[in-house]
PDB file of C-alpha atoms in Angstrom:
ATOM      1  CA  MET C   1     -30.845 -95.856  48.684  1.00  0.00           C
ATOM      2  CA  LYS C   2     -29.316 -97.523  51.563  1.00  0.00           C
ATOM      3  CA  PHE C   3     -28.703-101.461  52.286  1.00  0.00           C
ATOM      4  CA  VAL C   4     -26.065-103.057  54.540  1.00  0.00           C
ATOM      5  CA  ALA C   5     -23.362-105.876  54.022  1.00  0.00           C
ATOM      6  CA  PHE C   6     -21.188-107.563  55.870  1.00  0.00           C
ATOM      7  CA  GLU C   7     -17.586-109.084  55.498  1.00  0.00           C
ATOM      8  CA  ARG C   8     -17.454-112.586  54.206  1.00  0.00           C
ATOM      9  CA  ASN C   9     -14.064-114.728  54.823  1.00  0.00           C
ATOM     10  CA  LYS C  10     -15.329-117.678  53.159  1.00  0.00           C
ATOM     11  CA  GLN C  11     -15.258-118.427  49.570  1.00  0.00           C
ATOM     12  CA  GLY C  12     -16.176-121.579  47.225  1.00  0.00           C
ATOM     13  CA  THR C  13     -19.414-123.424  46.797  1.00  0.00           C
ATOM     14  CA  GLY C  14     -20.094-125.317  49.602  1.00  0.00           C
ATOM     15  CA  ALA C  15     -19.531-122.290  51.849  1.00  0.00           C
ATOM     16  CA  SER C  16     -21.778-120.129  49.202  1.00  0.00           C
ATOM     17  CA  ARG C  17     -24.148-122.941  49.987  1.00  0.00           C
ATOM     18  CA  ARG C  18     -23.895-122.769  53.817  1.00  0.00           C
ATOM     19  CA  LEU C  19     -24.118-119.206  53.742  1.00  0.00           C
ATOM     20  CA  ARG C  20     -27.662-119.403  51.512  1.00  0.00           C
ATOM     21  CA  ASN C  21     -28.928-121.832  54.188  1.00  0.00           C
ATOM     22  CA  THR C  22     -28.684-119.176  56.988  1.00  0.00           C
ATOM     23  CA  GLY C  23     -30.406-116.869  54.987  1.00  0.00           C
ATOM     24  CA  LYS C  24     -27.783-115.126  53.440  1.00  0.00           C
ATOM     25  CA  THR C  25     -26.852-113.835  49.996  1.00  0.00           C
ATOM     26  CA  PRO C  26     -22.994-114.166  48.353  1.00  0.00           C
ATOM     27  CA  GLY C  27     -21.375-111.191  47.415  1.00  0.00           C
ATOM     28  CA  ILE C  28     -18.701-109.415  45.666  1.00  0.00           C
ATOM     29  CA  VAL C  29     -18.165-105.630  45.728  1.00  0.00           C
ATOM     30  CA  TYR C  30     -14.843-104.615  43.070  1.00  0.00           C
ATOM     31  CA  GLY C  31     -13.865-101.712  41.312  1.00  0.00           C
ATOM     32  CA  GLY C  32     -12.236 -98.231  42.424  1.00  0.00           C
ATOM     33  CA  GLU C  33      -8.651 -98.484  43.663  1.00  0.00           C
ATOM     34  CA  GLY C  34      -9.329-101.032  46.524  1.00  0.00           C
ATOM     35  CA  GLN C  35      -9.133-104.744  46.151  1.00  0.00           C
ATOM     36  CA  PRO C  36     -12.200-106.935  45.730  1.00  0.00           C
ATOM     37  CA  GLN C  37     -14.280-107.307  48.807  1.00  0.00           C
ATOM     38  CA  LEU C  38     -15.810-110.692  49.577  1.00  0.00           C
ATOM     39  CA  ILE C  39     -19.323-109.550  51.081  1.00  0.00           C
ATOM     40  CA  GLU C  40     -22.759-111.054  52.144  1.00  0.00           C
ATOM     41  CA  LEU C  41     -26.453-109.727  52.712  1.00  0.00           C
ATOM     42  CA  ASP C  42     -29.806-110.531  54.197  1.00  0.00           C
ATOM     43  CA  HIS C  43     -31.332-112.489  51.838  1.00  0.00           C
ATOM     44  CA  ASN C  44     -35.059-111.202  52.555  1.00  0.00           C
ATOM     45  CA  ALA C  45     -33.576-107.700  52.731  1.00  0.00           C
ATOM     46  CA  LEU C  46     -32.348-108.263  49.490  1.00  0.00           C
ATOM     47  CA  TRP C  47     -35.197-109.639  47.876  1.00  0.00           C
ATOM     48  CA  HIS C  48     -37.540-106.929  48.243  1.00  0.00           C
ATOM     49  CA  ALA C  49     -34.928-104.285  47.341  1.00  0.00           C
ATOM     50  CA  LEU C  50     -33.719-105.922  44.234  1.00  0.00           C
ATOM     51  CA  LYS C  51     -37.810-105.761  43.215  1.00  0.00           C
ATOM     52  CA  LYS C  52     -37.467-101.655  43.564  1.00  0.00           C
ATOM     53  CA  GLU C  53     -36.199 -99.927  40.444  1.00  0.00           C
ATOM     54  CA  ALA C  54     -33.926 -97.772  42.183  1.00  0.00           C
ATOM     55  CA  PHE C  55     -31.853-100.545  43.024  1.00  0.00           C
ATOM     56  CA  HIS C  56     -31.462-101.223  39.385  1.00  0.00           C
ATOM     57  CA  SER C  57     -30.406 -97.917  37.731  1.00  0.00           C
ATOM     58  CA  THR C  58     -29.188 -95.572  40.845  1.00  0.00           C
ATOM     59  CA  ILE C  59     -25.591 -95.223  43.080  1.00  0.00           C
ATOM     60  CA  LEU C  60     -26.508 -96.749  46.067  1.00  0.00           C
ATOM     61  CA  GLU C  61     -24.953 -96.289  49.223  1.00  0.00           C
ATOM     62  CA  MET C  62     -23.793 -99.053  50.947  1.00  0.00           C
ATOM     63  CA  GLU C  63     -22.638 -99.598  54.664  1.00  0.00           C
ATOM     64  CA  LEU C  64     -19.653-102.209  55.591  1.00  0.00           C
ATOM     65  CA  ALA C  65     -17.756-101.869  58.534  1.00  0.00           C
ATOM     66  CA  GLY C  66     -19.178 -99.394  59.737  1.00  0.00           C
ATOM     67  CA  LYS C  67     -18.187 -96.960  56.608  1.00  0.00           C
ATOM     68  CA  SER C  68     -20.340 -96.032  53.885  1.00  0.00           C
ATOM     69  CA  SER C  69     -19.452 -96.166  49.913  1.00  0.00           C
ATOM     70  CA  LYS C  70     -21.156 -95.298  47.008  1.00  0.00           C
ATOM     71  CA  VAL C  71     -21.638 -98.375  44.612  1.00  0.00           C
ATOM     72  CA  LEU C  72     -23.541 -99.496  41.460  1.00  0.00           C
ATOM     73  CA  LEU C  73     -25.561-102.966  41.263  1.00  0.00           C
ATOM     74  CA  ARG C  74     -23.766-104.739  38.552  1.00  0.00           C
ATOM     75  CA  ASP C  75     -25.041-108.733  38.231  1.00  0.00           C
ATOM     76  CA  VAL C  76     -27.470-110.302  39.829  1.00  0.00           C
ATOM     77  CA  GLN C  77     -27.329-114.467  39.724  1.00  0.00           C
ATOM     78  CA  MET C  78     -31.013-116.108  40.867  1.00  0.00           C
ATOM     79  CA  HIS C  79     -31.795-119.682  40.952  1.00  0.00           C
ATOM     80  CA  PRO C  80     -33.418-121.351  37.873  1.00  0.00           C
ATOM     81  CA  PHE C  81     -36.692-121.526  39.925  1.00  0.00           C
ATOM     82  CA  LYS C  82     -36.871-120.912  43.071  1.00  0.00           C
ATOM     83  CA  GLN C  83     -37.199-117.562  44.705  1.00  0.00           C
ATOM     84  CA  LEU C  84     -33.567-117.111  45.513  1.00  0.00           C
ATOM     85  CA  VAL C  85     -30.906-114.726  44.679  1.00  0.00           C
ATOM     86  CA  GLN C  86     -27.529-116.738  44.493  1.00  0.00           C
ATOM     87  CA  HIS C  87     -25.203-114.239  44.049  1.00  0.00           C
ATOM     88  CA  ILE C  88     -24.919-110.261  43.942  1.00  0.00           C
ATOM     89  CA  ASP C  89     -22.174-108.170  42.632  1.00  0.00           C
ATOM     90  CA  PHE C  90     -21.702-103.929  43.010  1.00  0.00           C
ATOM     91  CA  GLN C  91     -19.076-101.760  41.798  1.00  0.00           C
ATOM     92  CA  ARG C  92     -17.567 -99.076  43.471  1.00  0.00           C
ATOM     93  CA  VAL C  93     -18.326 -95.554  42.089  1.00  0.00           C
ATOM     94  CA  ASP C  94     -15.530 -93.011  41.388  1.00  0.00           C
ATOM     95  CA  ALA C  95     -16.967 -89.488  41.251  1.00  0.00           C
ATOM     96  CA  LYS C  96     -14.431 -88.398  38.393  1.00  0.00           C
ATOM     97  CA  THR C  97     -14.947 -91.600  36.182  1.00  0.00           C
ATOM     98  CA  LYS C  98     -17.668 -92.144  33.549  1.00  0.00           C
ATOM     99  CA  LEU C  99     -20.693 -94.811  34.193  1.00  0.00           C
ATOM    100  CA  HIS C 100     -22.084 -96.841  31.506  1.00  0.00           C
ATOM    101  CA  MET C 101     -25.694 -98.040  32.951  1.00  0.00           C
ATOM    102  CA  LYS C 102     -29.078 -98.653  31.504  1.00  0.00           C
ATOM    103  CA  VAL C 103     -32.034 -96.893  32.952  1.00  0.00           C
ATOM    104  CA  PRO C 104     -35.552 -96.903  32.490  1.00  0.00           C
ATOM    105  CA  LEU C 105     -37.899 -95.131  29.979  1.00  0.00           C
ATOM    106  CA  HIS C 106     -40.824 -93.884  31.897  1.00  0.00           C
ATOM    107  CA  TYR C 107     -43.093 -93.209  29.416  1.00  0.00           C
ATOM    108  CA  VAL C 108     -46.388 -90.636  29.870  1.00  0.00           C
ATOM    109  CA  ASN C 109     -49.357 -88.967  28.867  1.00  0.00           C
ATOM    110  CA  ALA C 110     -49.975 -91.458  25.319  1.00  0.00           C
ATOM    111  CA  GLU C 111     -53.119 -91.379  26.005  1.00  0.00           C
ATOM    112  CA  GLU C 112     -53.706 -87.269  25.884  1.00  0.00           C
ATOM    113  CA  SER C 113     -51.870 -87.691  22.369  1.00  0.00           C
ATOM    114  CA  GLN C 114     -53.632 -87.772  19.019  1.00  0.00           C
ATOM    115  CA  ALA C 115     -52.924 -90.979  18.169  1.00  0.00           C
ATOM    116  CA  VAL C 116     -54.324 -92.351  20.889  1.00  0.00           C
ATOM    117  CA  LYS C 117     -57.196 -89.660  21.991  1.00  0.00           C
ATOM    118  CA  PHE C 118     -58.461 -88.944  18.153  1.00  0.00           C
ATOM    119  CA  GLU C 119     -57.014 -91.527  15.820  1.00  0.00           C
ATOM    120  CA  HIS C 120     -57.565 -94.875  17.887  1.00  0.00           C
ATOM    121  CA  CYS C 121     -53.915 -96.336  17.278  1.00  0.00           C
ATOM    122  CA  VAL C 122     -52.662 -98.429  20.123  1.00  0.00           C
ATOM    123  CA  VAL C 123     -48.896 -97.219  21.246  1.00  0.00           C
ATOM    124  CA  ASN C 124     -46.174-100.134  21.645  1.00  0.00           C
ATOM    125  CA  PRO C 125     -42.883 -99.049  23.538  1.00  0.00           C
ATOM    126  CA  VAL C 126     -40.083-100.784  21.311  1.00  0.00           C
ATOM    127  CA  MET C 127     -37.604 -99.775  24.206  1.00  0.00           C
ATOM    128  CA  THR C 128     -37.894 -99.368  28.112  1.00  0.00           C
ATOM    129  CA  GLU C 129     -34.902 -99.083  28.808  1.00  0.00           C
ATOM    130  CA  LEU C 130     -31.342 -97.491  27.486  1.00  0.00           C
ATOM    131  CA  ASP C 131     -28.061 -97.425  27.421  1.00  0.00           C
ATOM    132  CA  ILE C 132     -26.309 -94.262  29.212  1.00  0.00           C
ATOM    133  CA  SER C 133     -23.148 -92.950  29.647  1.00  0.00           C
ATOM    134  CA  CYS C 134     -22.659 -90.299  32.469  1.00  0.00           C
ATOM    135  CA  PHE C 135     -20.680 -89.066  35.456  1.00  0.00           C
ATOM    136  CA  PRO C 136     -22.106 -90.293  38.295  1.00  0.00           C
ATOM    137  CA  GLY C 137     -23.630 -86.998  39.677  1.00  0.00           C
ATOM    138  CA  ASP C 138     -25.605 -86.880  36.605  1.00  0.00           C
ATOM    139  CA  LEU C 139     -27.070 -90.746  36.393  1.00  0.00           C
ATOM    140  CA  PRO C 140     -30.954 -89.827  36.462  1.00  0.00           C
ATOM    141  CA  GLU C 141     -32.684 -92.481  38.320  1.00  0.00           C
ATOM    142  CA  PHE C 142     -34.718 -92.748  34.802  1.00  0.00           C
ATOM    143  CA  ILE C 143     -36.071 -90.888  32.016  1.00  0.00           C
ATOM    144  CA  GLU C 144     -39.272 -89.427  31.178  1.00  0.00           C
ATOM    145  CA  VAL C 145     -40.352 -89.363  27.830  1.00  0.00           C
ATOM    146  CA  ASP C 146     -43.612 -87.458  26.809  1.00  0.00           C
ATOM    147  CA  LEU C 147     -46.094 -88.783  24.661  1.00  0.00           C
ATOM    148  CA  SER C 148     -48.683 -86.475  23.959  1.00  0.00           C
ATOM    149  CA  GLY C 149     -47.169 -85.590  20.021  1.00  0.00           C
ATOM    150  CA  LEU C 150     -47.255 -89.018  18.870  1.00  0.00           C
ATOM    151  CA  LYS C 151     -49.575 -89.195  15.629  1.00  0.00           C
ATOM    152  CA  LYS C 152     -50.776 -91.991  13.897  1.00  0.00           C
ATOM    153  CA  GLY C 153     -48.497 -94.066  11.511  1.00  0.00           C
ATOM    154  CA  VAL C 154     -45.174 -91.956  13.083  1.00  0.00           C
ATOM    155  CA  SER C 155     -42.902 -93.840  15.398  1.00  0.00           C
ATOM    156  CA  LEU C 156     -40.732 -91.623  17.934  1.00  0.00           C
ATOM    157  CA  HIS C 157     -37.059 -92.078  17.877  1.00  0.00           C
ATOM    158  CA  LEU C 158     -34.030 -91.485  20.268  1.00  0.00           C
ATOM    159  CA  SER C 159     -34.109 -88.125  18.323  1.00  0.00           C
ATOM    160  CA  ASP C 160     -36.934 -86.556  19.205  1.00  0.00           C
ATOM    161  CA  ILE C 161     -36.388 -86.712  22.616  1.00  0.00           C
ATOM    162  CA  LYS C 162     -34.260 -84.520  25.076  1.00  0.00           C
ATOM    163  CA  LEU C 163     -32.016 -85.952  27.449  1.00  0.00           C
ATOM    164  CA  PRO C 164     -31.067 -84.687  31.266  1.00  0.00           C
ATOM    165  CA  LYS C 165     -28.256 -82.408  31.130  1.00  0.00           C
ATOM    166  CA  GLY C 166     -24.611 -84.633  31.266  1.00  0.00           C
ATOM    167  CA  VAL C 167     -26.411 -87.922  30.172  1.00  0.00           C
ATOM    168  CA  THR C 168     -25.140 -89.076  26.201  1.00  0.00           C
ATOM    169  CA  ALA C 169     -26.946 -92.365  24.855  1.00  0.00           C
ATOM    170  CA  VAL C 170     -25.088 -95.159  24.122  1.00  0.00           C
ATOM    171  CA  THR C 171     -26.847 -96.917  21.060  1.00  0.00           C
ATOM    172  CA  GLY C 172     -23.975 -99.563  20.100  1.00  0.00           C
ATOM    173  CA  GLY C 173     -23.986 -98.708  16.304  1.00  0.00           C
ATOM    174  CA  LYS C 174     -27.729 -97.612  15.594  1.00  0.00           C
ATOM    175  CA  LYS C 175     -28.144 -94.079  14.139  1.00  0.00           C
ATOM    176  CA  ASP C 176     -31.347 -93.531  15.606  1.00  0.00           C
ATOM    177  CA  PRO C 177     -33.462 -96.082  17.281  1.00  0.00           C
ATOM    178  CA  VAL C 178     -36.782 -96.272  17.416  1.00  0.00           C
ATOM    179  CA  LEU C 179     -38.174 -95.932  21.128  1.00  0.00           C
ATOM    180  CA  VAL C 180     -42.168 -96.247  19.938  1.00  0.00           C
ATOM    181  CA  SER C 181     -44.265 -97.245  17.296  1.00  0.00           C
ATOM    182  CA  VAL C 182     -47.868 -95.907  16.592  1.00  0.00           C
ATOM    183  CA  VAL C 183     -50.028 -98.522  15.087  1.00  0.00           C
ATOM    184  CA  ALA C 184     -53.816 -98.776  14.172  1.00  0.00           C
ATOM    185  CA  THR C 185     -56.408-100.940  15.707  1.00  0.00           C
ATOM    186  CA  VAL C 186     -57.707-103.789  14.218  1.00  0.00           C
ATOM    187  CA  ALA C 187     -61.494-102.498  14.361  1.00  0.00           C
ATOM    188  CA  GLU C 188     -60.036 -98.873  12.351  1.00  0.00           C
ATOM    189  CA  GLU C 189     -58.435-100.960   9.580  1.00  0.00           C
ATOM    190  CA  ALA C 190     -60.857-103.529   9.204  1.00  0.00           C
ATOM    191  CA  ALA C 191     -63.940-100.602   8.775  1.00  0.00           C
ATOM    192  CA  GLU C 192     -61.389 -98.787   6.063  1.00  0.00           C
ATOM    193  CA  PRO C 193     -61.853-101.941   3.353  1.00  0.00           C
ATOM    194  CA  GLY C 194     -65.710-102.573   4.442  1.00  0.00           C
ATOM    195  CA  ALA C 195     -66.484 -98.286   3.121  1.00  0.00           C
ATOM    196  CA  ALA C 196     -64.403 -99.245  -0.054  1.00  0.00           C
ATOM    197  CA  ALA C 197     -66.502-102.281  -0.644  1.00  0.00           C
ATOM    198  CA  ALA C 198     -69.798-100.637  -1.046  1.00  0.00           C
ATOM    199  CA  PRO C 199     -69.901 -98.469  -3.713  1.00  0.00           C
ATOM    200  CA  ALA C 200     -68.476-101.962  -5.377  1.00  0.00           C
ATOM    201  CA  ALA C 201     -71.606-103.800  -4.280  1.00  0.00           C
ATOM    202  CA  ASP C 202     -74.125-101.196  -5.529  1.00  0.00           C
ATOM    203  CA  ALA C 203     -72.626-101.362  -8.582  1.00  0.00           C
ATOM    204  CA  LYS C 204     -73.071-105.003  -9.279  1.00  0.00           C
ATOM    205  CA  ALA C 205     -76.174-104.600  -8.120  1.00  0.00           C
ATOM    206  CA  ALA C 206     -77.652-102.173 -10.549  1.00  0.00           C
ATOM    207  CA  PRO C 207     -77.426-104.475 -13.889  1.00  0.00           C
ATOM    208  CA  ALA C 208     -78.825-107.056 -11.929  1.00  0.00           C
ATOM    209  CA  LYS C 209     -81.834-104.907 -11.739  1.00  0.00           C
ATOM    210  CA  ALA C 210     -82.509-104.325 -15.280  1.00  0.00           C
ATOM    211  CA  ALA C 211     -82.471-108.162 -15.909  1.00  0.00           C
ATOM    212  CA  PRO C 212     -86.356-109.023 -16.580  1.00  0.00           C
ATOM    213  CA  ALA C 213     -86.805-105.685 -18.514  1.00  0.00           C
ATOM    214  CA  LYS C 214     -84.999-107.589 -21.005  1.00  0.00           C
ATOM    215  CA  ALA C 215     -86.476-110.793 -21.000  1.00  0.00           C
ATOM    216  CA  ASP C 216     -89.874-108.631 -21.391  1.00  0.00           C
ATOM    217  CA  ALA C 217     -89.031-106.890 -24.617  1.00  0.00           C
ATOM    218  CA  LYS C 218     -88.247-110.920 -26.191  1.00  0.00           C
ATOM    219  CA  ALA C 219     -91.149-112.144 -24.884  1.00  0.00           C
ATOM    220  CA  ALA C 220     -93.643-109.344 -26.824  1.00  0.00           C
ATOM    221  CA  PRO C 221     -92.731-110.277 -30.532  1.00  0.00           C
ATOM    222  CA  ALA C 222     -93.787-113.842 -29.698  1.00  0.00           C
ATOM    223  CA  LYS C 223     -96.710-113.157 -28.682  1.00  0.00           C
ATOM    224  CA  SER C 224     -97.571-110.850 -31.699  1.00  0.00           C
ATOM    225  CA  ALA C 225     -96.263-113.365 -33.855  1.00  0.00           C
ATOM    226  CA  LYS C 226     -98.798-116.438 -32.900  1.00  0.00           C
ATOM    227  CA  LYS C 227    -101.841-113.741 -33.849  1.00  0.00           C
TER     228      LYS C 227
END
């Protein structure tokens, strides 16, 4: 994905405020062998670019002063309540240095799984993105996770999926985190106790029907005593 940036000479709070008033967004590019470079971007173009998933998770091609370079989006500062990007940071990409990135998880085929199709369960994504480490050339735009094998009561863990070639998950000490959980629907859970309660209700009703017979047995001797 490609975007255009322009060199920025002035810095500071006042200069950044004046820049925003003209429809521009201040930013910086750092990392690699070069010095940090102050830049500015067209705010409207940047706003629309930020709505695209690829802008956040892939290597970007930045055109600056007639030259192109590979960068990654590293930080975005938004206004507390306005639709305004206040500042943006990019990092230069070195092809020989591993990256640490968060990439989206795309879950597919959940509706084809036994859990959803036959067991009427609900699939709850626990993680929507995954921390990974890889070289720039191996960086995926997203990781697709097939959920067609899900079953009732069985969660999907990180160890259950195959990561793209050259990609390593960074779990931060968690041995095998859960990606997706499978939960039975409320209607199904309510049906099970109801079915179990039916035999119990019938068992209680049986003695109640026999009660009048006992009363007749006591009444018979009373009539013969009067005769």
